[in-house]
Every structure is written in C-alpha cells, then in structure tokens.
PDB file of C-alpha atoms and ligand atoms in Angstrom:
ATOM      1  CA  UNK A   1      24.396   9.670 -40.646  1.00  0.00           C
ATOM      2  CA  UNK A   2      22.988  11.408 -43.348  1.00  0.00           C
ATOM      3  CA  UNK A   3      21.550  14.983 -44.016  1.00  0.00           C
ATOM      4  CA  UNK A   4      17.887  13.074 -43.399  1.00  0.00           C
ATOM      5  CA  UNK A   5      19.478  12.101 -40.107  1.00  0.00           C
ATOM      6  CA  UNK A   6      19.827   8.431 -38.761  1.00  0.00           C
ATOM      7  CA  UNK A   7      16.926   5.720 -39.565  1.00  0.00           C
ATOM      8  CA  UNK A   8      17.269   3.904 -36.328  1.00  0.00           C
ATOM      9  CA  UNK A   9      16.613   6.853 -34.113  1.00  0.00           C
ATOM     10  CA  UNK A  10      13.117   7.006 -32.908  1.00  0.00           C
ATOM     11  CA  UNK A  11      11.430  10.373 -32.796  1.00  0.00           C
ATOM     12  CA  UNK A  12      12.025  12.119 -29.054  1.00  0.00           C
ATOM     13  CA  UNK A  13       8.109  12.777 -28.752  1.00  0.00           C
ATOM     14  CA  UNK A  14       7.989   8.409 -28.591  1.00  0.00           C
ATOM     15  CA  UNK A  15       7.850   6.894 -25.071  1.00  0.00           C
ATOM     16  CA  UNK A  16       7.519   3.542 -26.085  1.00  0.00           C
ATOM     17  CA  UNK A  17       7.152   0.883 -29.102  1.00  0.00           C
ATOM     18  CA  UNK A  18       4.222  -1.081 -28.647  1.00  0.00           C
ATOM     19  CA  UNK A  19       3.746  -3.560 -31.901  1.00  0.00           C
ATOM     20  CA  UNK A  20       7.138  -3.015 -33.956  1.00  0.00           C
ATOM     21  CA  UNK A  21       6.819  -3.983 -38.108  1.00  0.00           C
ATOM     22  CA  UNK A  22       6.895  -7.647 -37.565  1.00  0.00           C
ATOM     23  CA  UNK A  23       3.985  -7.771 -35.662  1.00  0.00           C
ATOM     24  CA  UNK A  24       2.254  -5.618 -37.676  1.00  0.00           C
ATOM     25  CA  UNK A  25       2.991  -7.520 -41.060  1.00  0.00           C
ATOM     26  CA  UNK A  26       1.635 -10.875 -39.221  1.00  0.00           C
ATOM     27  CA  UNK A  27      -1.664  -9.271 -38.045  1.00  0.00           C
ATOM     28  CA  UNK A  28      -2.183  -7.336 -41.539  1.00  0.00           C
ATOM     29  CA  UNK A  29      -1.097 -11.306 -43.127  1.00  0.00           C
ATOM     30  CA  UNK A  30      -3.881 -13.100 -40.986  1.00  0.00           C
ATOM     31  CA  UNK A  31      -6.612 -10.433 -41.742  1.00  0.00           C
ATOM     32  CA  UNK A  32      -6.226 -11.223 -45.282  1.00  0.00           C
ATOM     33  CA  UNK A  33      -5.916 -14.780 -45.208  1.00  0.00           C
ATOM     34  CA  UNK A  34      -9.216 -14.619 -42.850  1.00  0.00           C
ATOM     35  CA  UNK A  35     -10.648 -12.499 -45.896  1.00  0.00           C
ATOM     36  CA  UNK A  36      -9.797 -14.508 -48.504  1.00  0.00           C
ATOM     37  CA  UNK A  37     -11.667 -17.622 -46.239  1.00  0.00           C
ATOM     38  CA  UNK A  38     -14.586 -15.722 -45.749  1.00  0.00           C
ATOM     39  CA  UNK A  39     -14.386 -14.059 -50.052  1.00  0.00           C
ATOM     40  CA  UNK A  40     -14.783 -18.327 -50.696  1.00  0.00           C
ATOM     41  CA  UNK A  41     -13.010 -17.133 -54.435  1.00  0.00           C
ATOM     42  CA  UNK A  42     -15.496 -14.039 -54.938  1.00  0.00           C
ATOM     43  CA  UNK A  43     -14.543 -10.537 -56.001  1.00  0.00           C
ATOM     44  CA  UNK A  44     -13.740  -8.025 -52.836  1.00  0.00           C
ATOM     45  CA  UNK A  45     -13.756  -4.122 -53.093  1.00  0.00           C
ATOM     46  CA  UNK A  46     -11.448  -2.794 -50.053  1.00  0.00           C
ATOM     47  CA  UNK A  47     -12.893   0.502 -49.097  1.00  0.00           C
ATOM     48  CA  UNK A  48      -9.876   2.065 -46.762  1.00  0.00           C
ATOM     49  CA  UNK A  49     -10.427   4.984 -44.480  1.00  0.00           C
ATOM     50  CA  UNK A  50      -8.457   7.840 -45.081  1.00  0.00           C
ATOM     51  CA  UNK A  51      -6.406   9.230 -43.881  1.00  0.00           C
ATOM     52  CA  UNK A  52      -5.505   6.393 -41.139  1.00  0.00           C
ATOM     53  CA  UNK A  53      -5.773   3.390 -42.918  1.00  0.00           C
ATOM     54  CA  UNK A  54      -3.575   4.465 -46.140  1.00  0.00           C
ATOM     55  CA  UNK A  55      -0.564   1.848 -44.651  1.00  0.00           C
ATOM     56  CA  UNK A  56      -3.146  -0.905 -44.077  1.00  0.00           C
ATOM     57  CA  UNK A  57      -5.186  -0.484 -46.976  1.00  0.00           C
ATOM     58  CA  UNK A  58      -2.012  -0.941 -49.080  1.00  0.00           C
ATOM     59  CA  UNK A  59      -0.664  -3.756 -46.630  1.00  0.00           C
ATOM     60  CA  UNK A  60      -3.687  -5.575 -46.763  1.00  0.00           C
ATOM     61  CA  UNK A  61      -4.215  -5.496 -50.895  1.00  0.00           C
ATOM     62  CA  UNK A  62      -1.184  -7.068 -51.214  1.00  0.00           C
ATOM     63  CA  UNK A  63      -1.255  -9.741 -48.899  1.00  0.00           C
ATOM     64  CA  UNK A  64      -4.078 -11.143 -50.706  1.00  0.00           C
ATOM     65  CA  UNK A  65      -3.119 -13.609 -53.040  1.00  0.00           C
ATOM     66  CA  UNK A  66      -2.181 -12.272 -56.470  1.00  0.00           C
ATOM     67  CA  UNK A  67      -5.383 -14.040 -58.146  1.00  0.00           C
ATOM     68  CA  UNK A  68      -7.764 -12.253 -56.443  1.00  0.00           C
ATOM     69  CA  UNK A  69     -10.169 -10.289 -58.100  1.00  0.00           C
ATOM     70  CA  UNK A  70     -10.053  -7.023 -55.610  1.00  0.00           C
ATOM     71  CA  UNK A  71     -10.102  -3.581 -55.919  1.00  0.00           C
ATOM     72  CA  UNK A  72      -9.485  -0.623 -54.172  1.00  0.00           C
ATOM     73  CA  UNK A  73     -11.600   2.388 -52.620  1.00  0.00           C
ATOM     74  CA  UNK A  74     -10.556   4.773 -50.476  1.00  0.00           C
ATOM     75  CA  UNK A  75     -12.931   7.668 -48.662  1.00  0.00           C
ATOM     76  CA  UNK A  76     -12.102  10.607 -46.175  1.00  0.00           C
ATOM     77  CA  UNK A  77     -13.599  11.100 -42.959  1.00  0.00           C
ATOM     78  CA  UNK A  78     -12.976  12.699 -40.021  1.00  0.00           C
ATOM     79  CA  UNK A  79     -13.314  12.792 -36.541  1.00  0.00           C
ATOM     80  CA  UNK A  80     -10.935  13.463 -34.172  1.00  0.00           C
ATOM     81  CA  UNK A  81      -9.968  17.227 -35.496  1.00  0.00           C
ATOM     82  CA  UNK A  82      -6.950  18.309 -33.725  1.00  0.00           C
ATOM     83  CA  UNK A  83      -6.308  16.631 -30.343  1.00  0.00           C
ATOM     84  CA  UNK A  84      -5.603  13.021 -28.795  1.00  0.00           C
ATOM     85  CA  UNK A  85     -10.017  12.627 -27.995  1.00  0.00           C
ATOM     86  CA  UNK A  86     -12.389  11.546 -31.095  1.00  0.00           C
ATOM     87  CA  UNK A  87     -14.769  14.628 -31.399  1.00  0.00           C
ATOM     88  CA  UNK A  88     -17.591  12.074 -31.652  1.00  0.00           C
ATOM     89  CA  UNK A  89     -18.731  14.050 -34.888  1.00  0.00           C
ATOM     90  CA  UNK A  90     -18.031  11.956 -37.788  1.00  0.00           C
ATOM     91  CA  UNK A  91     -17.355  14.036 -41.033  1.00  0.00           C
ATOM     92  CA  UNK A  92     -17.888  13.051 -44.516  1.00  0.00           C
ATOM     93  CA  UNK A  93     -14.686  14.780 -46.491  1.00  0.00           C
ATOM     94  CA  UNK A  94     -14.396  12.719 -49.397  1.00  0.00           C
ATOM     95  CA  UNK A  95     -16.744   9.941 -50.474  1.00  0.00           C
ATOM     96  CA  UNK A  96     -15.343   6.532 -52.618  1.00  0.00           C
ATOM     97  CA  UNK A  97     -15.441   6.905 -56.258  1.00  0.00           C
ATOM     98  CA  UNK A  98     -17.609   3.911 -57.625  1.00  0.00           C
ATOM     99  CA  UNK A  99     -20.946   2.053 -56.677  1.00  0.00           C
ATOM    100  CA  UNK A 100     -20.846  -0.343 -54.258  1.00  0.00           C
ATOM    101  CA  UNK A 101     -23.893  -2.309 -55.337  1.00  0.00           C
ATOM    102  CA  UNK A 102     -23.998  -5.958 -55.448  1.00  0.00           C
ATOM    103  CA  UNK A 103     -20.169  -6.382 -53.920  1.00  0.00           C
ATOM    104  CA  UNK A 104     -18.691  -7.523 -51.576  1.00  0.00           C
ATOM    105  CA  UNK A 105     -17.251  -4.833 -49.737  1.00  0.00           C
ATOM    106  CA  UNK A 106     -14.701  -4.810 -47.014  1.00  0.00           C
ATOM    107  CA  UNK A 107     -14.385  -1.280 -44.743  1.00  0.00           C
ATOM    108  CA  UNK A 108     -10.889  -1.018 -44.323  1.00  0.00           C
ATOM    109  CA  UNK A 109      -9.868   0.702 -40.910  1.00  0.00           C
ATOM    110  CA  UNK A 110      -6.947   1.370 -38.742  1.00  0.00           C
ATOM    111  CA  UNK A 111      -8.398   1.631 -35.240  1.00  0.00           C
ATOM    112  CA  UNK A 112     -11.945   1.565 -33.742  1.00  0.00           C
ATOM    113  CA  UNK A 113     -12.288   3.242 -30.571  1.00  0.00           C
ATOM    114  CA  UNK A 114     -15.482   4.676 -29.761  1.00  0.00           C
ATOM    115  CA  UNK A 115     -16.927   3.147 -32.537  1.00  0.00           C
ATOM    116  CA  UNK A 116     -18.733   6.430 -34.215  1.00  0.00           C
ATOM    117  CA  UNK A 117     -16.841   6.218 -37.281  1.00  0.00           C
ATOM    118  CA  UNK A 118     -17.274   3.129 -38.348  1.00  0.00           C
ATOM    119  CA  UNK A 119     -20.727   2.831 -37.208  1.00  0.00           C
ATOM    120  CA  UNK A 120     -21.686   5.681 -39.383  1.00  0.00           C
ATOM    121  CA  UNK A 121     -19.447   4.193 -42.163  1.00  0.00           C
ATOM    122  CA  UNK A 122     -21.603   1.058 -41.969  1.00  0.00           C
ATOM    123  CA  UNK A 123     -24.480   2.637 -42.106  1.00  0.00           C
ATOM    124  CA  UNK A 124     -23.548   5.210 -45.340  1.00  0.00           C
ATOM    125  CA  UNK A 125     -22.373   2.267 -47.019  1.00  0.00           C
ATOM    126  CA  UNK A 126     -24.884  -0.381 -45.904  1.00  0.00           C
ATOM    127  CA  UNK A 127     -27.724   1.869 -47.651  1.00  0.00           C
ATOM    128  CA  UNK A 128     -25.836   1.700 -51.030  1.00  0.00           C
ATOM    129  CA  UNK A 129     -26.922  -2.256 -51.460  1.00  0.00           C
ATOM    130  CA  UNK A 130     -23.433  -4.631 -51.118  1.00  0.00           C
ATOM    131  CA  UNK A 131     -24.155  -8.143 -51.136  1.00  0.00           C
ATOM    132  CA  UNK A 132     -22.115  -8.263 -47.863  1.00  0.00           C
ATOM    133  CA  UNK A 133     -20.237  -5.418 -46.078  1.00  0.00           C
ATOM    134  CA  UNK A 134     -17.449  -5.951 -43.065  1.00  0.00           C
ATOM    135  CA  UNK A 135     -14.922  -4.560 -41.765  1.00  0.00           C
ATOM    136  CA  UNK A 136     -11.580  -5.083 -41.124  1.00  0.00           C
ATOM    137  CA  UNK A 137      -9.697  -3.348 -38.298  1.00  0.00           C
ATOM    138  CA  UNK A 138      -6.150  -3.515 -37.120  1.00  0.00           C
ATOM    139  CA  UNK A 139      -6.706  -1.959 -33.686  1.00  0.00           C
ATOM    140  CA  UNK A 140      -9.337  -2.572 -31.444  1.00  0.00           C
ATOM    141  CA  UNK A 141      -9.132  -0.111 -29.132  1.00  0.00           C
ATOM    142  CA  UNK A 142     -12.276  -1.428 -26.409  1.00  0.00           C
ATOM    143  CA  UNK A 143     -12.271   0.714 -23.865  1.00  0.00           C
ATOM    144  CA  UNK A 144     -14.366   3.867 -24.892  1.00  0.00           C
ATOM    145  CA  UNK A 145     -16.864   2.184 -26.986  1.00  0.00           C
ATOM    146  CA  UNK A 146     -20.001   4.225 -27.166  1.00  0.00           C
ATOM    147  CA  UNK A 147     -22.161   2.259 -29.749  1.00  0.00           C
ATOM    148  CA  UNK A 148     -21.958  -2.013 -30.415  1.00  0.00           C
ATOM    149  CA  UNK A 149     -20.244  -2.090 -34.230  1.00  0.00           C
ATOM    150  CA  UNK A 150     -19.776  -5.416 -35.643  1.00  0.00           C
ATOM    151  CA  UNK A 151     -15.871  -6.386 -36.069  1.00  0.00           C
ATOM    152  CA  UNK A 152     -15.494  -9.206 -38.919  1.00  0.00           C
ATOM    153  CA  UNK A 153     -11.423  -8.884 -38.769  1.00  0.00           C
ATOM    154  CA  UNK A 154      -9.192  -7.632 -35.720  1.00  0.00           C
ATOM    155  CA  UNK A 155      -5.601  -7.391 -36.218  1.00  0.00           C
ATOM    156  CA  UNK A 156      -4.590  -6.353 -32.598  1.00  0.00           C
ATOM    157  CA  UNK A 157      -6.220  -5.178 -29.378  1.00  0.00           C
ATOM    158  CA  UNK A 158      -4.689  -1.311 -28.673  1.00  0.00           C
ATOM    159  CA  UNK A 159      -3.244  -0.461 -25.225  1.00  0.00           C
ATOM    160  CA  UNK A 160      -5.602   1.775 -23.535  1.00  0.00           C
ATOM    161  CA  UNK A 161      -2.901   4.838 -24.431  1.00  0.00           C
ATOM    162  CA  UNK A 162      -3.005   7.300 -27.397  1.00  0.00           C
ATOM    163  CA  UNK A 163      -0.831   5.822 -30.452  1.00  0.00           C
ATOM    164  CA  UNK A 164       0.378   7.068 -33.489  1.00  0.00           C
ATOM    165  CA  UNK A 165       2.284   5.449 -36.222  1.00  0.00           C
ATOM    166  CA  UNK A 166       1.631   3.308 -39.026  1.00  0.00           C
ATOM    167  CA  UNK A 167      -1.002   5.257 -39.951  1.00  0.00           C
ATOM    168  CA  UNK A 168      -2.012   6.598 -37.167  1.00  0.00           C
ATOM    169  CA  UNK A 169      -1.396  10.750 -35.985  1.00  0.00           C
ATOM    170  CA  UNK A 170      -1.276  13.272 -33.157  1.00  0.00           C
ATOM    171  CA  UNK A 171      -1.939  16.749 -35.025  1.00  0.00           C
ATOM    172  CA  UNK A 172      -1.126  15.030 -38.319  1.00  0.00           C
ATOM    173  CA  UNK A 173       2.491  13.880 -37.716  1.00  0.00           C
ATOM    174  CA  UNK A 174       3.991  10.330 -37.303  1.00  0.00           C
ATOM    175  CA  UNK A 175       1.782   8.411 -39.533  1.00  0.00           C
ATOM    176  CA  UNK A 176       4.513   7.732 -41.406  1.00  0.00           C
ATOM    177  CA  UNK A 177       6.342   5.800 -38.603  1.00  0.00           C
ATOM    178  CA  UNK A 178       6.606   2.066 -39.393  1.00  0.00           C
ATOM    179  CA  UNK A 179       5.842   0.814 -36.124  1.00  0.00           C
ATOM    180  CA  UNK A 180       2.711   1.666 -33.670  1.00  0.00           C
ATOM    181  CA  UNK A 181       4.216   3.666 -30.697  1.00  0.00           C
ATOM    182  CA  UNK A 182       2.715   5.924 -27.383  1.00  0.00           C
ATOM    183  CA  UNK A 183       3.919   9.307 -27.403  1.00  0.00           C
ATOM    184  CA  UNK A 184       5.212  10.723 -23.937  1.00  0.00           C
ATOM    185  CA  UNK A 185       3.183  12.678 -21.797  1.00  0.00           C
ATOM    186  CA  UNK A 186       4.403  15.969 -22.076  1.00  0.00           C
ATOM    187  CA  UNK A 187       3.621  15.852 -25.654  1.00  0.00           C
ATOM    188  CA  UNK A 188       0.098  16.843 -24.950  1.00  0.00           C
ATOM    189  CA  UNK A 189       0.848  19.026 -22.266  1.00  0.00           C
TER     190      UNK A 189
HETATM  191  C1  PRP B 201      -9.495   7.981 -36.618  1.00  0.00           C
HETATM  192  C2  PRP B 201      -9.331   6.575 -37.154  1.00  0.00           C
HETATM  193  C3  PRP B 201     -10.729   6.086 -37.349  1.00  0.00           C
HETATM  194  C4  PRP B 201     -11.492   6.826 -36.269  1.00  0.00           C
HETATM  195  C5  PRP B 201     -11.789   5.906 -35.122  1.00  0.00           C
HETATM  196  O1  PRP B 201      -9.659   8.839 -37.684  1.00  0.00           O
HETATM  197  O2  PRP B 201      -8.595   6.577 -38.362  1.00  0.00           O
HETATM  198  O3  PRP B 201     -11.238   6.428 -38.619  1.00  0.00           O
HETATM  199  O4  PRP B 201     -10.670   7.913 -35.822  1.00  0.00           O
HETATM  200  O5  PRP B 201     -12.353   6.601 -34.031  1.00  0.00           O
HETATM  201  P1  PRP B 201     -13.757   6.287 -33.381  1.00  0.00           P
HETATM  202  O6  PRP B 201     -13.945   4.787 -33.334  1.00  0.00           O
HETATM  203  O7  PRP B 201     -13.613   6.878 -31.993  1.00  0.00           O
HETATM  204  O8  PRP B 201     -14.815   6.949 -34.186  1.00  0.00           O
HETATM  205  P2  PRP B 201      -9.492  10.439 -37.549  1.00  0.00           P
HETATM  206  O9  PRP B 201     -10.838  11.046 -37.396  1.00  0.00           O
HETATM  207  O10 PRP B 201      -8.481  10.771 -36.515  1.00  0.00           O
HETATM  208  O11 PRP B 201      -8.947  10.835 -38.981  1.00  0.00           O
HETATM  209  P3  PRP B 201      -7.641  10.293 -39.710  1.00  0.00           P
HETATM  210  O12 PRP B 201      -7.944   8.873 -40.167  1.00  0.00           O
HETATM  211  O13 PRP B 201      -7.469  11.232 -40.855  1.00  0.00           O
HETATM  212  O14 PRP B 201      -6.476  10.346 -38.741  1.00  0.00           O
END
C-alpha cells in the first residue's frame, strides 16, 4: 500500500458494482461505431454535458476512428443540486463555446432519467439550426421519465437504484470511480 492507499479497495460508501470498466468500454465502443454509421463520413461536433459526461465525452472522442473530422463541446447544466432526486429545474451554468449551425451535432450525456435535461438541451440547441442533432446516452435510466425525449444512442439500461461513478456523483464525490456502482443505504440516511 501506498500513502494514496490501495487501488483495489472500493470506497466503503459502495454496496455494489453494477457495470465494471469492461463493460463500460464496450458500450462507450458500440455508441461510436453506431455514430460513425449514422455520420456516413461527415463532420460531428460532440457537445458533452458537464459535469457528468466529462469520462464519456472523452471515451467516446476517442473511440471514433482517428480520421474523423470531430470536435469537441462541452456545456454546464444542472439539475439535481445536492441530493440523490433530479430537482426537475434544469439550469443553464455554462453554455458551449462555438455555433452550432449547419453541423451535425451529437448531445453527449451520461444518464437520462426523467428526461428534463436533455429535453431542454434539445430544445436550446435545436433552435441554434444543426443540420441534425442526437444524442447519445450511456444510461437509460426508464423508470421516472416525465417527458418522451428521443434516444439516438443507448449504452446501457440503469438499475432502478441511485449510481455514481464514471462520471456520475452523490454530493459531488465518486465521479472519478472507474466503474458505475450503488452506494449503500445508509449513505443517504
Ligand atoms: C445529471 C446527469 C444529467 C441529468 C439527467 O446531471 O448528468 O445531465 O442529471 O437527469 P434528468 O434526466 O432527470 O434531467 P446533474 O444535474 O446531476 O449535474 P452533473 O452532471 O454536474 O452531475
């Protein structure tokens, strides 16, 4: 062991593993490749969706193919402040950095669950005039869904738990685990 303590050792707050690396690499490798099918050799702009989808967003650019003409976006938004529930207000905190118009844009996002988010995503970034916008999601968490958002790429259906990891938080911690894992109980007690 080291002073940063051992790497195998999962955190005590997780209960359980539920898609380790591997899995996540092959979901992340067949959104692209469904991309790239869909791109039929056009430019892309990924447009990730901080701060959640920073892992996938970076995953998912470089499982493209090396020759393709993409690049990357990211904006802030927020809406599940500080506990395990989405708020259902969606926040604008930082908008992407260049027009949108006439690409072929690709909403990057790390979970969908009631669907606010990326429904108001679509629309902020539908009115800017892509020639096609979709959106890629690695967890489709059904369960809640509160309006009917369009899905073009799913990596993996969520359990109908609270995750965190690869991404994903509970009050801003464990996004930087590699794997997607539920939390125990008592953690939210
Ligand atoms: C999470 C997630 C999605 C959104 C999905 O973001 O990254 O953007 O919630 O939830 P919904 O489908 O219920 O709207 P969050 O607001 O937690 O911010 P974060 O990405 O900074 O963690």
């Amino acid at each position: 062991m080291n002073c940063r303590g051992d790497a195998n050792v999962t955190p005590a707050a997780v209960a359980a593993i539920e898609f380790d690396a591997a899995q996540i690499a092959a979901a992340v490798s067949r959104l692209a490749s469904e991309i790239i099918r869909d791109l039929r050799g056009e430019p892309v702009t990924l447009i990730g969706v901080l701060k959640g989808a920073l892992f996938l967003t970076a995953d998912l650019a470089r499982a493209l193919p090396p020759a393709t003409d993409a690049d990357i976006d990211f904006l802030v938004v927020s809406s599940y402040g500080e506990g395990n529930r989405s708020s259902g207000e969606v926040r604008l905190l930082k908008d992407a950095s260049a027009s949108i118009e006439g690409k072929n844009v690709v909403i990057v996002e790390d979970i969908v669950d009631n669907g606010l988010t990326l429904q108001y995503l679509q629309g902020l970034l539908g009115g800017r005039n892509p020639a096609t916008l979709r959106s890629c999601v690695l967890l489709n968490k059904p369960y809640r869904r509160c309006v009917d958002v369009p899905l073009d790429y799913v990596g993996l259906t969520a359990p109908d738990t609270f995750i965190v990891g690869y991404g994903l938080d509970y009050q801003e911690k464990y996004r930087n685990l590699p794997y997607l894992a539920r939390l125990h109980e008592r953690v939210f007690e």
